[in-house]
Coordinates of C-alpha atoms in Angstrom, one line a residue:
Chain U
M288 CA 152.5 87.7 112.1
S289 CA 151.2 88.2 108.6
N290 CA 147.7 89.0 109.9
K291 CA 148.8 92.1 111.8
V292 CA 147.4 95.4 110.4
I293 CA 147.9 99.0 111.1
H294 CA 144.9 101.4 111.3
A295 CA 145.6 105.1 110.8
L296 CA 142.8 107.5 111.5
Y297 CA 142.5 110.9 109.9
N298 CA 140.0 113.7 110.6
D299 CA 140.1 115.5 107.3
D300 CA 139.6 114.3 103.7
D301 CA 142.3 116.5 102.2
I302 CA 144.9 115.2 104.8
L303 CA 143.7 111.7 104.0
M304 CA 144.2 112.3 100.2
D305 CA 147.8 113.6 100.8
A306 CA 148.5 110.7 103.1
V307 CA 147.3 108.1 100.6
K308 CA 149.5 109.7 97.9
K309 CA 152.5 109.6 100.3
V310 CA 152.0 106.0 101.3
K311 CA 151.6 105.0 97.7
A312 CA 154.8 106.9 96.9
A313 CA 156.6 105.0 99.6
H314 CA 155.5 101.7 97.8
H315 CA 153.2 100.4 100.4
H316 CA 150.0 98.6 99.5
I317 CA 146.9 100.2 101.1
D318 CA 144.5 97.4 101.9
E319 CA 141.4 99.5 102.6
V320 CA 140.2 103.0 103.3
F321 CA 136.9 103.6 105.2
T322 CA 135.3 107.0 104.7
P323 CA 132.1 108.6 105.9
F324 CA 131.3 110.1 102.5
P325 CA 132.7 109.7 99.0
V326 CA 136.1 111.4 98.7
H327 CA 136.6 112.4 95.1
G328 CA 139.8 111.0 93.5
L329 CA 140.4 108.6 96.4
D330 CA 139.9 105.5 94.2
K331 CA 142.4 106.7 91.7
A332 CA 144.9 107.7 94.3
M333 CA 144.6 104.2 95.9
G334 CA 145.1 102.6 92.5
L335 CA 141.6 101.0 92.4
A336 CA 140.5 99.9 89.0
P337 CA 137.4 101.7 87.7
T338 CA 134.1 100.0 88.3
K339 CA 132.4 98.2 85.5
I340 CA 128.9 98.3 87.0
A341 CA 127.6 100.7 84.4
I342 CA 128.5 98.2 81.6
T343 CA 126.5 95.5 83.4
S344 CA 123.6 97.9 83.6
F345 CA 123.7 98.4 79.9
L346 CA 123.6 94.6 79.3
Y347 CA 120.8 94.2 81.8
G348 CA 118.9 96.9 79.9
L349 CA 119.4 95.0 76.6
T350 CA 118.1 91.9 78.3
G351 CA 115.0 93.8 79.5
L352 CA 114.4 95.1 76.0
S353 CA 114.7 91.6 74.4
F354 CA 112.4 90.2 77.1
A355 CA 109.7 92.9 76.3
I356 CA 110.0 92.1 72.5
W357 CA 109.7 88.4 73.1
M358 CA 106.8 88.8 75.6
T359 CA 104.7 91.2 73.5
N360 CA 105.3 89.0 70.4
Y361 CA 104.4 85.8 72.1
M362 CA 101.3 87.1 73.9
M363 CA 99.8 89.5 71.4
I364 CA 100.9 88.1 68.0
Q365 CA 101.6 84.3 68.4
D366 CA 99.5 82.9 71.2
W367 CA 96.2 84.8 71.1
P368 CA 96.1 87.5 68.4
Q369 CA 93.1 89.9 68.8
D370 CA 92.1 92.9 66.8
I371 CA 91.9 95.6 69.5
G372 CA 90.9 99.1 68.5
G373 CA 91.9 98.4 64.9
K374 CA 95.6 98.2 65.8
P375 CA 97.1 95.9 63.2
N376 CA 98.6 92.7 64.5
F377 CA 99.6 90.8 61.4
S378 CA 103.2 90.9 62.6
W379 CA 105.0 92.1 65.6
F380 CA 106.5 94.9 63.7
V381 CA 103.3 96.5 62.5
N382 CA 101.9 96.3 66.1
M383 CA 105.2 97.6 67.5
P384 CA 104.3 101.3 68.1
A385 CA 101.8 100.2 70.7
F386 CA 104.5 98.2 72.5
V387 CA 107.1 101.0 72.8
P388 CA 106.0 102.0 76.4
I389 CA 106.3 98.4 77.5
M390 CA 109.7 98.0 75.9
F391 CA 110.9 101.2 77.5
E392 CA 109.6 100.4 81.0
L393 CA 111.0 96.8 81.0
T394 CA 114.4 98.1 79.8
V395 CA 114.6 100.5 82.7
F396 CA 113.2 97.9 85.1
F397 CA 115.8 95.3 84.3
A398 CA 118.7 97.8 84.0
A399 CA 118.0 99.5 87.3
H400 CA 117.1 96.5 89.5
L401 CA 119.7 94.1 88.3
M402 CA 122.4 96.7 88.5
V403 CA 121.5 97.5 92.1
I404 CA 121.4 93.8 93.0
T405 CA 124.8 93.4 91.3
F406 CA 126.1 96.3 93.4
Y407 CA 124.8 94.8 96.6
M408 CA 126.3 91.4 95.8
R409 CA 129.7 92.7 94.7
S410 CA 130.0 95.1 97.7
R411 CA 128.5 92.4 100.0
I412 CA 125.7 94.5 101.4
W413 CA 122.3 92.9 102.2
P414 CA 119.8 92.7 105.1
F415 CA 121.2 91.1 108.2
K416 CA 124.8 91.6 107.0
S417 CA 126.9 92.9 109.9
A418 CA 129.0 96.0 109.3
E419 CA 132.8 95.7 108.8
N420 CA 134.1 99.2 109.4
P421 CA 136.7 98.7 112.2
D422 CA 135.9 102.0 114.0
V423 CA 132.4 103.5 114.4
R424 CA 133.8 107.0 113.8
T425 CA 134.4 106.2 110.1
T426 CA 130.7 106.8 109.4
D427 CA 130.8 110.1 111.2
D428 CA 133.8 112.3 110.7
H429 CA 136.9 110.1 110.6
F430 CA 138.8 108.4 107.8
L431 CA 140.6 105.1 108.4
M432 CA 143.4 103.7 106.3
E433 CA 144.3 100.0 106.8
I434 CA 147.7 98.7 105.8
A435 CA 149.0 95.1 106.4
I436 CA 152.3 94.8 108.4
H437 CA 155.0 92.6 107.0
G438 CA 157.7 93.2 109.7
N439 CA 157.8 96.9 109.0
E440 CA 155.7 98.2 111.8
E441 CA 158.1 101.0 112.9
E442 CA 158.7 102.3 109.5
L443 CA 155.0 102.4 108.8
T444 CA 154.2 104.1 112.1
T445 CA 156.7 106.8 111.4
L446 CA 155.5 107.4 107.9
L447 CA 151.8 107.5 108.9
N448 CA 152.6 109.9 111.8
E449 CA 154.3 112.2 109.3
T450 CA 151.2 112.2 107.1
G451 CA 149.1 113.7 109.9
A452 CA 147.2 110.7 111.3
V453 CA 145.4 111.6 114.5
E454 CA 145.5 108.1 115.8
I455 CA 147.5 104.9 114.9
N456 CA 146.6 101.5 116.2
V457 CA 148.2 98.1 115.5
I458 CA 145.5 95.4 115.4
E459 CA 145.7 91.6 115.2
K460 CA 143.2 90.7 112.5
E461 CA 141.3 87.5 112.8
Chain K
M200 CA 142.5 123.2 98.4
S201 CA 141.9 124.4 94.8
S202 CA 139.7 121.4 94.1
H203 CA 137.1 122.8 96.5
Y204 CA 136.9 126.1 94.6
E205 CA 133.4 127.6 94.0
A206 CA 132.8 131.1 92.6
P207 CA 132.4 133.5 95.5
I208 CA 129.2 134.8 93.9
R209 CA 127.4 131.6 94.7
E210 CA 125.7 131.7 98.1
P211 CA 126.6 129.0 100.6
L212 CA 124.3 126.0 100.9
V213 CA 125.1 125.1 104.4
L214 CA 125.0 127.9 107.0
G215 CA 126.9 128.3 110.2
E216 CA 130.2 126.9 111.5
K217 CA 129.6 123.2 110.8
S218 CA 132.2 120.5 111.1
Y219 CA 131.5 117.0 109.7
H220 CA 130.6 115.8 113.2
D221 CA 128.1 118.7 113.6
I222 CA 126.2 117.5 110.5
S223 CA 125.9 114.0 112.0
V224 CA 124.6 115.4 115.2
D225 CA 122.1 117.7 113.5
I226 CA 120.7 115.0 111.3
A227 CA 120.5 112.5 114.1
K228 CA 118.8 114.9 116.5
P229 CA 115.2 114.4 115.4
I230 CA 115.6 110.7 115.5
E231 CA 117.4 110.4 118.8
G232 CA 115.3 113.0 120.6
K233 CA 111.7 112.8 121.7
A234 CA 108.8 114.0 119.5
N235 CA 107.2 117.2 120.6
K236 CA 103.5 118.0 121.1
N237 CA 103.0 119.3 117.6
W238 CA 104.2 116.0 116.1
Y239 CA 101.7 114.1 118.1
I240 CA 98.9 116.5 117.2
A241 CA 99.7 116.2 113.5
F242 CA 100.1 112.4 113.7
T243 CA 96.7 112.0 115.5
I244 CA 94.9 114.1 112.9
S245 CA 96.5 112.2 110.0
L246 CA 95.7 108.9 111.7
I247 CA 92.1 109.7 112.2
A248 CA 91.9 110.8 108.5
F249 CA 93.6 107.6 107.5
L250 CA 91.2 105.5 109.5
W251 CA 88.2 107.4 108.1
G252 CA 89.6 106.6 104.6
I253 CA 89.9 102.9 105.5
G254 CA 86.3 102.9 106.6
C255 CA 85.2 104.5 103.3
I256 CA 87.3 102.0 101.3
T257 CA 85.8 99.1 103.2
Y258 CA 82.3 100.4 102.6
T259 CA 83.1 100.8 98.8
I260 CA 84.5 97.3 98.5
G261 CA 81.7 95.8 100.6
T262 CA 78.9 97.5 98.8
G263 CA 80.3 98.3 95.4
I264 CA 81.4 101.3 93.3
G265 CA 77.8 102.5 93.3
V266 CA 78.4 104.2 96.6
W267 CA 80.5 106.7 94.7
G268 CA 79.0 109.6 92.8
L269 CA 79.7 108.1 89.4
N270 CA 76.9 107.6 86.8
K271 CA 76.6 106.1 83.4
N272 CA 78.4 108.9 81.6
I273 CA 80.9 110.0 84.2
G274 CA 82.6 106.7 84.9
W275 CA 85.8 108.3 86.0
A276 CA 85.8 111.3 88.4
W277 CA 87.3 111.7 91.9
D278 CA 89.2 108.5 91.9
I279 CA 91.2 109.1 88.7
T280 CA 91.6 112.8 89.6
N281 CA 93.1 111.7 92.9
F282 CA 95.2 109.1 91.1
V283 CA 96.7 111.6 88.6
W284 CA 97.1 114.2 91.4
W285 CA 99.1 111.8 93.6
V286 CA 101.3 110.5 90.7
G287 CA 102.0 114.0 89.7
I288 CA 103.1 115.0 93.2
G289 CA 105.5 112.1 93.1
H290 CA 107.4 113.5 90.2
A291 CA 109.2 116.3 92.0
G292 CA 111.1 113.7 94.1
T293 CA 112.6 112.0 91.1
L294 CA 113.3 115.3 89.4
I295 CA 115.2 116.6 92.4
S296 CA 117.2 113.4 92.9
A297 CA 117.8 112.4 89.3
V298 CA 117.6 115.3 87.0
L299 CA 119.3 117.7 89.3
L300 CA 122.0 115.1 89.9
L301 CA 122.7 114.9 86.2
F302 CA 122.9 118.7 86.1
R303 CA 125.2 118.6 89.1
Q304 CA 123.1 120.9 91.2
R305 CA 124.5 120.8 94.7
W306 CA 121.4 122.3 96.3
R307 CA 119.4 119.2 95.7
M308 CA 121.4 117.4 98.5
A309 CA 119.5 119.1 101.3
I310 CA 116.1 118.2 99.9
N311 CA 116.5 115.0 97.8
R312 CA 115.9 112.5 100.6
S313 CA 112.6 114.0 101.7
A314 CA 111.4 114.7 98.2
E315 CA 112.1 111.1 97.3
A316 CA 110.3 109.9 100.4
M317 CA 107.4 112.1 99.3
T318 CA 107.5 110.4 95.8
I319 CA 107.3 106.9 97.2
F320 CA 104.5 107.7 99.7
A321 CA 102.6 109.7 97.0
V322 CA 102.8 106.8 94.5
F323 CA 101.4 104.5 97.2
Q324 CA 98.4 106.7 97.5
A325 CA 98.1 106.9 93.7
G326 CA 98.2 103.1 93.3
L327 CA 95.3 102.7 95.7
F328 CA 92.8 104.3 93.4
P329 CA 92.9 102.1 90.3
L330 CA 93.0 99.1 92.7
I331 CA 89.8 100.2 94.5
H332 CA 88.1 101.3 91.3
M333 CA 88.4 97.7 90.1
G334 CA 85.6 97.0 92.5
R335 CA 87.1 93.5 93.1
P336 CA 90.6 94.4 94.2
W337 CA 91.3 90.8 95.1
N338 CA 91.4 90.3 91.3
G339 CA 94.0 93.0 90.9
Y340 CA 96.6 90.5 89.9
W341 CA 94.8 90.2 86.6
V342 CA 96.7 93.2 85.3
L343 CA 99.9 91.1 85.4
P344 CA 100.9 89.3 82.1
I345 CA 99.9 85.8 83.3
P346 CA 97.5 83.3 81.6
N347 CA 94.1 83.3 83.1
Q348 CA 91.8 80.4 84.0
F349 CA 90.1 80.5 80.6
G350 CA 93.3 79.5 78.8
S351 CA 96.0 81.7 77.7
L352 CA 94.1 85.0 77.2
W353 CA 96.7 87.6 77.9
V354 CA 96.6 91.2 79.1
N355 CA 96.2 93.8 76.3
F356 CA 99.5 95.4 75.5
N357 CA 97.7 97.8 73.2
S358 CA 96.0 99.6 76.1
P359 CA 97.4 102.7 77.8
L360 CA 95.9 101.4 81.0
L361 CA 98.2 98.5 80.9
W362 CA 101.1 100.7 80.0
D363 CA 100.3 102.6 83.2
V364 CA 100.5 99.4 85.2
F365 CA 104.1 98.8 83.9
A366 CA 105.0 102.5 84.2
I367 CA 103.8 103.0 87.7
S368 CA 105.2 99.7 89.0
T369 CA 108.6 100.4 87.4
Y370 CA 108.6 103.9 88.7
L371 CA 107.7 102.9 92.3
S372 CA 110.2 100.1 92.5
V373 CA 113.0 102.0 90.9
S374 CA 112.4 105.1 93.1
L375 CA 112.4 102.8 96.1
V376 CA 115.8 101.2 95.4
F377 CA 117.3 104.6 94.4
W378 CA 116.1 106.0 97.7
W379 CA 117.2 103.0 99.8
T380 CA 120.7 102.8 98.2
G381 CA 121.2 106.5 99.1
L382 CA 120.0 105.8 102.6
L383 CA 122.5 103.0 103.3
P384 CA 125.5 105.3 104.4
D385 CA 123.1 107.4 106.5
F386 CA 121.6 104.5 108.3
A387 CA 125.1 103.3 108.9
M388 CA 125.9 106.6 110.5
L389 CA 122.9 106.3 112.8
R390 CA 123.8 102.7 113.6
D391 CA 127.3 103.6 114.6
R392 CA 126.0 106.5 116.8
A393 CA 123.2 104.5 118.5
V394 CA 123.6 103.8 122.2
K395 CA 120.3 101.9 122.7
P396 CA 120.8 98.3 121.7
F397 CA 117.3 98.1 120.0
Q398 CA 118.0 101.2 117.9
K399 CA 121.4 99.8 117.0
K400 CA 119.9 96.5 115.9
I401 CA 117.2 98.2 113.8
Y402 CA 119.7 100.6 112.0
A403 CA 122.2 97.8 111.5
L404 CA 119.4 95.8 109.7
L405 CA 118.3 98.9 107.7
S406 CA 121.9 99.8 106.7
F407 CA 122.5 96.3 105.1
G408 CA 126.0 96.3 106.8
W409 CA 127.3 99.3 104.9
S410 CA 131.0 99.8 105.8
G411 CA 132.0 102.7 103.6
R412 CA 135.0 101.1 101.8
A413 CA 136.7 103.2 99.0
K414 CA 135.5 100.5 96.5
D415 CA 131.9 100.7 97.9
W416 CA 131.9 104.4 97.4
Q417 CA 133.2 104.1 93.9
R418 CA 130.4 101.7 93.0
F419 CA 127.9 103.8 95.0
E420 CA 128.6 106.9 93.0
E421 CA 128.5 105.0 89.7
V422 CA 125.2 103.3 90.6
S423 CA 123.7 106.7 91.6
L424 CA 124.7 108.3 88.4
V425 CA 123.4 105.4 86.2
L426 CA 120.2 105.2 88.3
A427 CA 119.7 109.0 87.8
G428 CA 120.3 108.5 84.0
L429 CA 117.6 105.8 84.0
A430 CA 115.2 107.6 86.3
T431 CA 115.2 110.8 84.3
P432 CA 113.5 109.3 81.1
L433 CA 111.5 107.0 83.5
V434 CA 109.9 109.9 85.3
L435 CA 109.1 111.7 82.0
S436 CA 107.6 108.4 80.7
V437 CA 105.3 107.9 83.7
H438 CA 103.3 111.1 83.3
T439 CA 103.4 110.8 79.5
I440 CA 101.7 107.4 79.8
V441 CA 99.3 108.8 82.4
S442 CA 98.4 111.5 79.9
M443 CA 97.9 108.8 77.2
D444 CA 95.1 107.3 79.3
F445 CA 93.2 110.4 78.1
A446 CA 95.1 111.4 74.9
T447 CA 94.6 108.1 73.1
S448 CA 90.9 108.2 73.6
I449 CA 88.5 109.9 71.1
N450 CA 86.8 112.3 73.5
P451 CA 87.1 116.0 72.5
G452 CA 89.2 117.7 75.2
W453 CA 91.1 114.5 75.9
H454 CA 92.2 113.7 72.4
S455 CA 95.1 116.2 72.5
T456 CA 98.6 115.8 71.2
I457 CA 100.1 118.3 73.7
F458 CA 99.0 116.2 76.7
P459 CA 102.3 114.4 77.4
P460 CA 104.6 117.4 77.8
Y461 CA 101.8 119.4 79.4
F462 CA 101.1 116.7 82.0
V463 CA 104.8 116.2 82.8
A464 CA 105.2 120.0 83.4
G465 CA 102.1 120.0 85.5
A466 CA 103.3 117.1 87.5
I467 CA 106.6 118.7 88.3
F468 CA 104.8 122.0 89.1
S469 CA 102.5 120.2 91.6
G470 CA 105.3 118.1 93.0
F471 CA 107.5 121.0 93.8
A472 CA 104.6 122.7 95.4
M473 CA 104.1 119.7 97.7
V474 CA 107.9 119.6 98.5
Q475 CA 107.6 123.3 99.4
T476 CA 104.6 122.6 101.6
L477 CA 106.3 119.7 103.4
L478 CA 109.7 121.1 103.8
G479 CA 108.5 124.5 104.9
V480 CA 107.1 122.9 107.9
M481 CA 109.7 120.2 108.4
R482 CA 112.7 122.5 108.5
K483 CA 111.2 124.4 111.4
V484 CA 110.0 121.4 113.3
T485 CA 113.3 119.5 113.0
N486 CA 115.6 122.6 113.3
L487 CA 117.2 122.1 110.0
E488 CA 117.2 125.8 108.9
N489 CA 120.9 125.7 108.3
Y490 CA 120.6 123.0 105.7
I491 CA 117.3 123.9 104.0
T492 CA 117.9 127.6 103.6
R493 CA 116.1 130.5 101.9
L494 CA 118.3 129.8 98.9
H495 CA 116.7 126.3 98.6
I496 CA 113.2 127.7 98.9
E497 CA 114.0 130.3 96.2
Y498 CA 115.5 127.7 93.8
M499 CA 112.4 125.5 94.2
N500 CA 110.2 128.5 93.5
M501 CA 112.1 129.2 90.3
V502 CA 111.3 125.6 89.1
I503 CA 107.7 126.2 90.1
M504 CA 107.6 129.4 88.0
L505 CA 109.2 127.7 85.0
T506 CA 106.9 124.6 85.0
G507 CA 103.9 126.8 86.0
G508 CA 104.6 128.9 82.9
I509 CA 104.7 125.8 80.7
V510 CA 101.3 124.8 82.1
A511 CA 99.9 128.3 81.6
V512 CA 101.0 128.2 77.9
A513 CA 99.4 124.7 77.6
Y514 CA 96.1 126.0 78.9
A515 CA 96.2 128.9 76.5
S516 CA 96.9 126.7 73.5
E517 CA 94.1 124.3 74.6
F518 CA 91.7 127.2 74.9
F519 CA 92.8 128.7 71.6
I520 CA 92.6 125.4 69.7
A521 CA 89.2 124.6 71.2
W522 CA 87.9 127.9 69.8
Y523 CA 89.8 127.7 66.5
T524 CA 88.4 124.3 65.5
G525 CA 85.0 125.8 65.3
S526 CA 83.7 122.4 66.3
P527 CA 80.6 122.7 68.6
Y528 CA 81.9 119.7 70.7
E529 CA 85.0 121.6 71.6
N530 CA 83.0 124.3 73.2
F531 CA 82.3 121.9 76.1
T532 CA 85.9 120.8 76.8
Y533 CA 87.5 121.9 80.0
M534 CA 89.3 124.8 78.4
S535 CA 86.6 126.6 76.5
V536 CA 84.1 129.5 76.8
G537 CA 81.5 126.8 77.4
A538 CA 83.4 125.5 80.4
A539 CA 84.1 129.0 81.8
T540 CA 80.4 130.0 81.7
G541 CA 78.8 126.6 82.3
A542 CA 77.8 124.6 85.3
Y543 CA 81.4 123.9 86.2
G544 CA 82.4 127.5 85.8
W545 CA 83.5 127.6 89.5
A546 CA 85.9 124.7 88.9
F547 CA 87.3 126.4 85.7
W548 CA 87.9 129.7 87.5
S549 CA 89.4 128.0 90.5
L550 CA 91.9 126.4 88.2
I551 CA 92.8 129.7 86.6
L552 CA 93.1 131.5 90.0
F553 CA 95.1 128.9 91.8
N554 CA 97.3 127.6 89.0
I555 CA 98.0 130.7 86.9
L556 CA 97.2 133.9 88.8
I557 CA 98.4 133.2 92.3
P558 CA 101.8 131.6 91.3
Q559 CA 102.7 134.9 89.5
L560 CA 103.3 136.4 92.9
L561 CA 106.6 134.5 92.8
W562 CA 108.0 137.0 90.4
I563 CA 108.4 139.3 93.5
K564 CA 111.7 138.4 95.1
S565 CA 110.6 139.1 98.7
I566 CA 107.7 136.6 98.3
R567 CA 110.0 134.1 96.5
V568 CA 112.4 133.9 99.4
S569 CA 109.7 134.1 102.1
F570 CA 108.9 130.8 103.8
I571 CA 105.3 131.7 104.7
G572 CA 104.7 133.3 101.3
S573 CA 105.9 130.2 99.4
F574 CA 104.1 127.9 101.8
L575 CA 100.8 129.6 101.1
I576 CA 101.4 129.7 97.4
S577 CA 102.3 126.0 97.4
I578 CA 99.0 125.2 99.0
A579 CA 97.2 127.2 96.3
I580 CA 99.1 125.2 93.6
N581 CA 98.2 121.9 95.3
I582 CA 94.5 122.9 95.1
G583 CA 94.8 124.3 91.6
M584 CA 96.5 121.1 90.3
W585 CA 93.7 119.0 91.8
F586 CA 91.2 121.2 90.0
E587 CA 93.1 120.8 86.7
R588 CA 92.6 117.0 86.8
F589 CA 89.1 117.3 88.0
D590 CA 88.3 119.7 85.2
I591 CA 89.9 117.6 82.5
I592 CA 88.0 114.5 83.7
A593 CA 84.6 115.7 85.0
I594 CA 83.9 118.6 82.7
V595 CA 84.8 116.7 79.6
L596 CA 82.7 113.7 80.6
S597 CA 79.7 115.7 81.7
K598 CA 79.1 116.9 78.1
G599 CA 79.4 114.1 75.7
H600 CA 78.6 113.8 72.0
L601 CA 74.9 113.2 72.7
P602 CA 73.2 116.2 74.5
S603 CA 70.5 114.0 75.9
T604 CA 73.1 112.2 78.0
W605 CA 74.5 115.4 79.5
T606 CA 74.8 115.1 83.2
R607 CA 76.6 116.2 86.3
F608 CA 78.9 114.6 88.8
E609 CA 78.2 115.1 92.5
P610 CA 80.7 113.4 94.9
T611 CA 79.3 111.4 97.7
F612 CA 80.8 111.4 101.2
V613 CA 82.6 108.2 100.2
D614 CA 84.4 109.9 97.4
V615 CA 85.5 112.7 99.7
G616 CA 86.3 110.3 102.5
I617 CA 88.7 108.1 100.5
F618 CA 90.5 111.2 99.3
I619 CA 90.9 112.6 102.8
G620 CA 92.0 109.1 103.9
T621 CA 94.8 109.1 101.4
I622 CA 96.0 112.5 102.6
G623 CA 95.9 111.0 106.1
F624 CA 97.8 107.9 105.0
F625 CA 100.4 110.1 103.3
G626 CA 100.7 112.2 106.5
V627 CA 101.1 109.2 108.7
L628 CA 103.9 107.8 106.5
F629 CA 105.7 111.2 106.2
L630 CA 105.5 111.9 109.9
L631 CA 106.8 108.4 110.8
Y632 CA 109.6 109.0 108.2
A633 CA 110.5 112.3 109.7
R634 CA 111.0 110.7 113.1
T635 CA 113.0 107.6 112.1
F636 CA 114.8 108.3 108.9
P637 CA 117.8 110.6 108.2
V638 CA 115.8 113.4 106.5
I639 CA 118.9 114.8 104.8
A640 CA 121.4 112.9 102.8
Q641 CA 124.2 113.7 105.3
A642 CA 127.0 111.8 103.5
E643 CA 126.4 113.8 100.4
V644 CA 126.1 117.1 102.4
K645 CA 129.5 116.3 104.0
S646 CA 131.0 115.8 100.6
I647 CA 130.0 119.4 99.5
M648 CA 130.9 121.1 102.8
K649 CA 134.3 122.3 101.7
V650 CA 132.8 123.6 98.4
S651 CA 129.5 125.2 99.6
G652 CA 129.7 125.4 103.4
E653 CA 129.5 128.9 104.7
N654 CA 132.5 128.7 107.0
Y655 CA 134.8 127.2 104.3
K656 CA 133.6 129.7 101.7
K657 CA 134.4 132.6 104.1
L658 CA 137.8 131.1 104.8
R659 CA 138.7 130.7 101.1
D660 CA 137.2 133.9 99.7
G661 CA 138.9 135.9 102.5
N662 CA 142.2 134.7 101.2
H663 CA 141.9 136.3 97.8
E664 CA 141.9 139.8 99.2

């Protein structure tokens, strides 16, 4: 019976926010909330930890910058130095001003793309992935709260009804 | 409800009595319905122009660059003019989606999707020109930092042309993922609405299985914010580097330190004009007048006035400095008495008329909020900004350091044909986009409904009295 869940549907973001707070106050764990648009403060109300994805982006950016420095140094200074337009190439540092655009672009390139790939992997979204929202209305105008049932079905149903849910379904989850 | 407060003095951004479901219906309507006759007419014209352009490109590649009007002094003309023009147009999309996001401007939400689509399609067109101008486009991969067949001779990282390769490819790819990430929830909405199995399959594929979990949204918002933070300096860097193609050379008229900010302002100026041109038509055709309102048109016109003003000041300072140097060379640059009275005087005066004089009409409020007025002015700016690039390139090159080499550039039908072809290609892409993509970021619009929706504002502001 442990894989039984309750789905409560709401049709307004403010009612949903109040409901989330009430359910948390009654010490129930909210497994998931599906919403059609970002509801501000919902993650905090649900007790989700803040995302660290911006930090990964910073690290990816540093990687891109390091790669650009290594690449320009290897290609223009070490492997095949050439005097082009009188720009000095005795060392990477004296030639550096000409490489600033490359360093900047590669920093942005790495930071942006690797962060987005990280986001897709962590949130499990990619081509040919099938959607996992339990009700098609959750991408339109409904908000769905999913709570696991541990022999407390009636108590939960009463509580969710009080919070203003427009529909409550008990589902056997595979 | 206090969290949804917005000052009553701010005009609503979404008009009419809209519920969340109404927004889904309105955005899905152009996709689920059938295209009307006007769409087919516009599509056919664009397609013919596109095919004509493909013909001219094929002729160029088959015969050689000699079929263009270039000569030994003017080695760059229409192709680079078109390149810079298209890249510039792209800038408005990133500005709207990234810079206005950082400034928390809610009005961007109605137009960011289409503006970004315009960015991506415009950068496609821009990328074509350097590739064709190589003459042997199959060797285009030589711009990549890979060792060649003679050994490890590398690309030249000292050259602004190579900076351009990196800037444009980073810009195109980052804009593309920014756009697509924002599209995921909207594709998911279309997927969950679709009744035809084929449509459902396509939108399921495009939406990458987006489910809208609270954690997904949390990451989505953080990713959008960081991407906006990265795209803002990126977009400024792109036109800065494009301007360095000219500014780091030693030609009088090109060798100018104000080029980077002046080019960026010009890019945003022309880009907003193109957004104005496209959206003015699109909002009527797709019945989205409640989302893209007069207020949006007015705000865009204000950005056009600001950036147009920066461009006008740049022209004035270029003109003044050219005269002030006392150097005879400078009298043949694109902003000089020599240019105004010379063989290209018509191009000089077109620039002044379309880019400086006509946009001043926007100071009049009734023109600024009028759709037809801003549409016509935006067309004028598009023409004017094309002339700006043509003047900078062709006028400067036509009068070099050695008077015996002075010459003129006359475009051939191939030059003109390729340009018309890119406009057709752009039209084809944009028209297909308008029929198959959610043209407004509906998830974001829903999130501002309670703050800026007309019905919610009325409800709330009424309570104070």
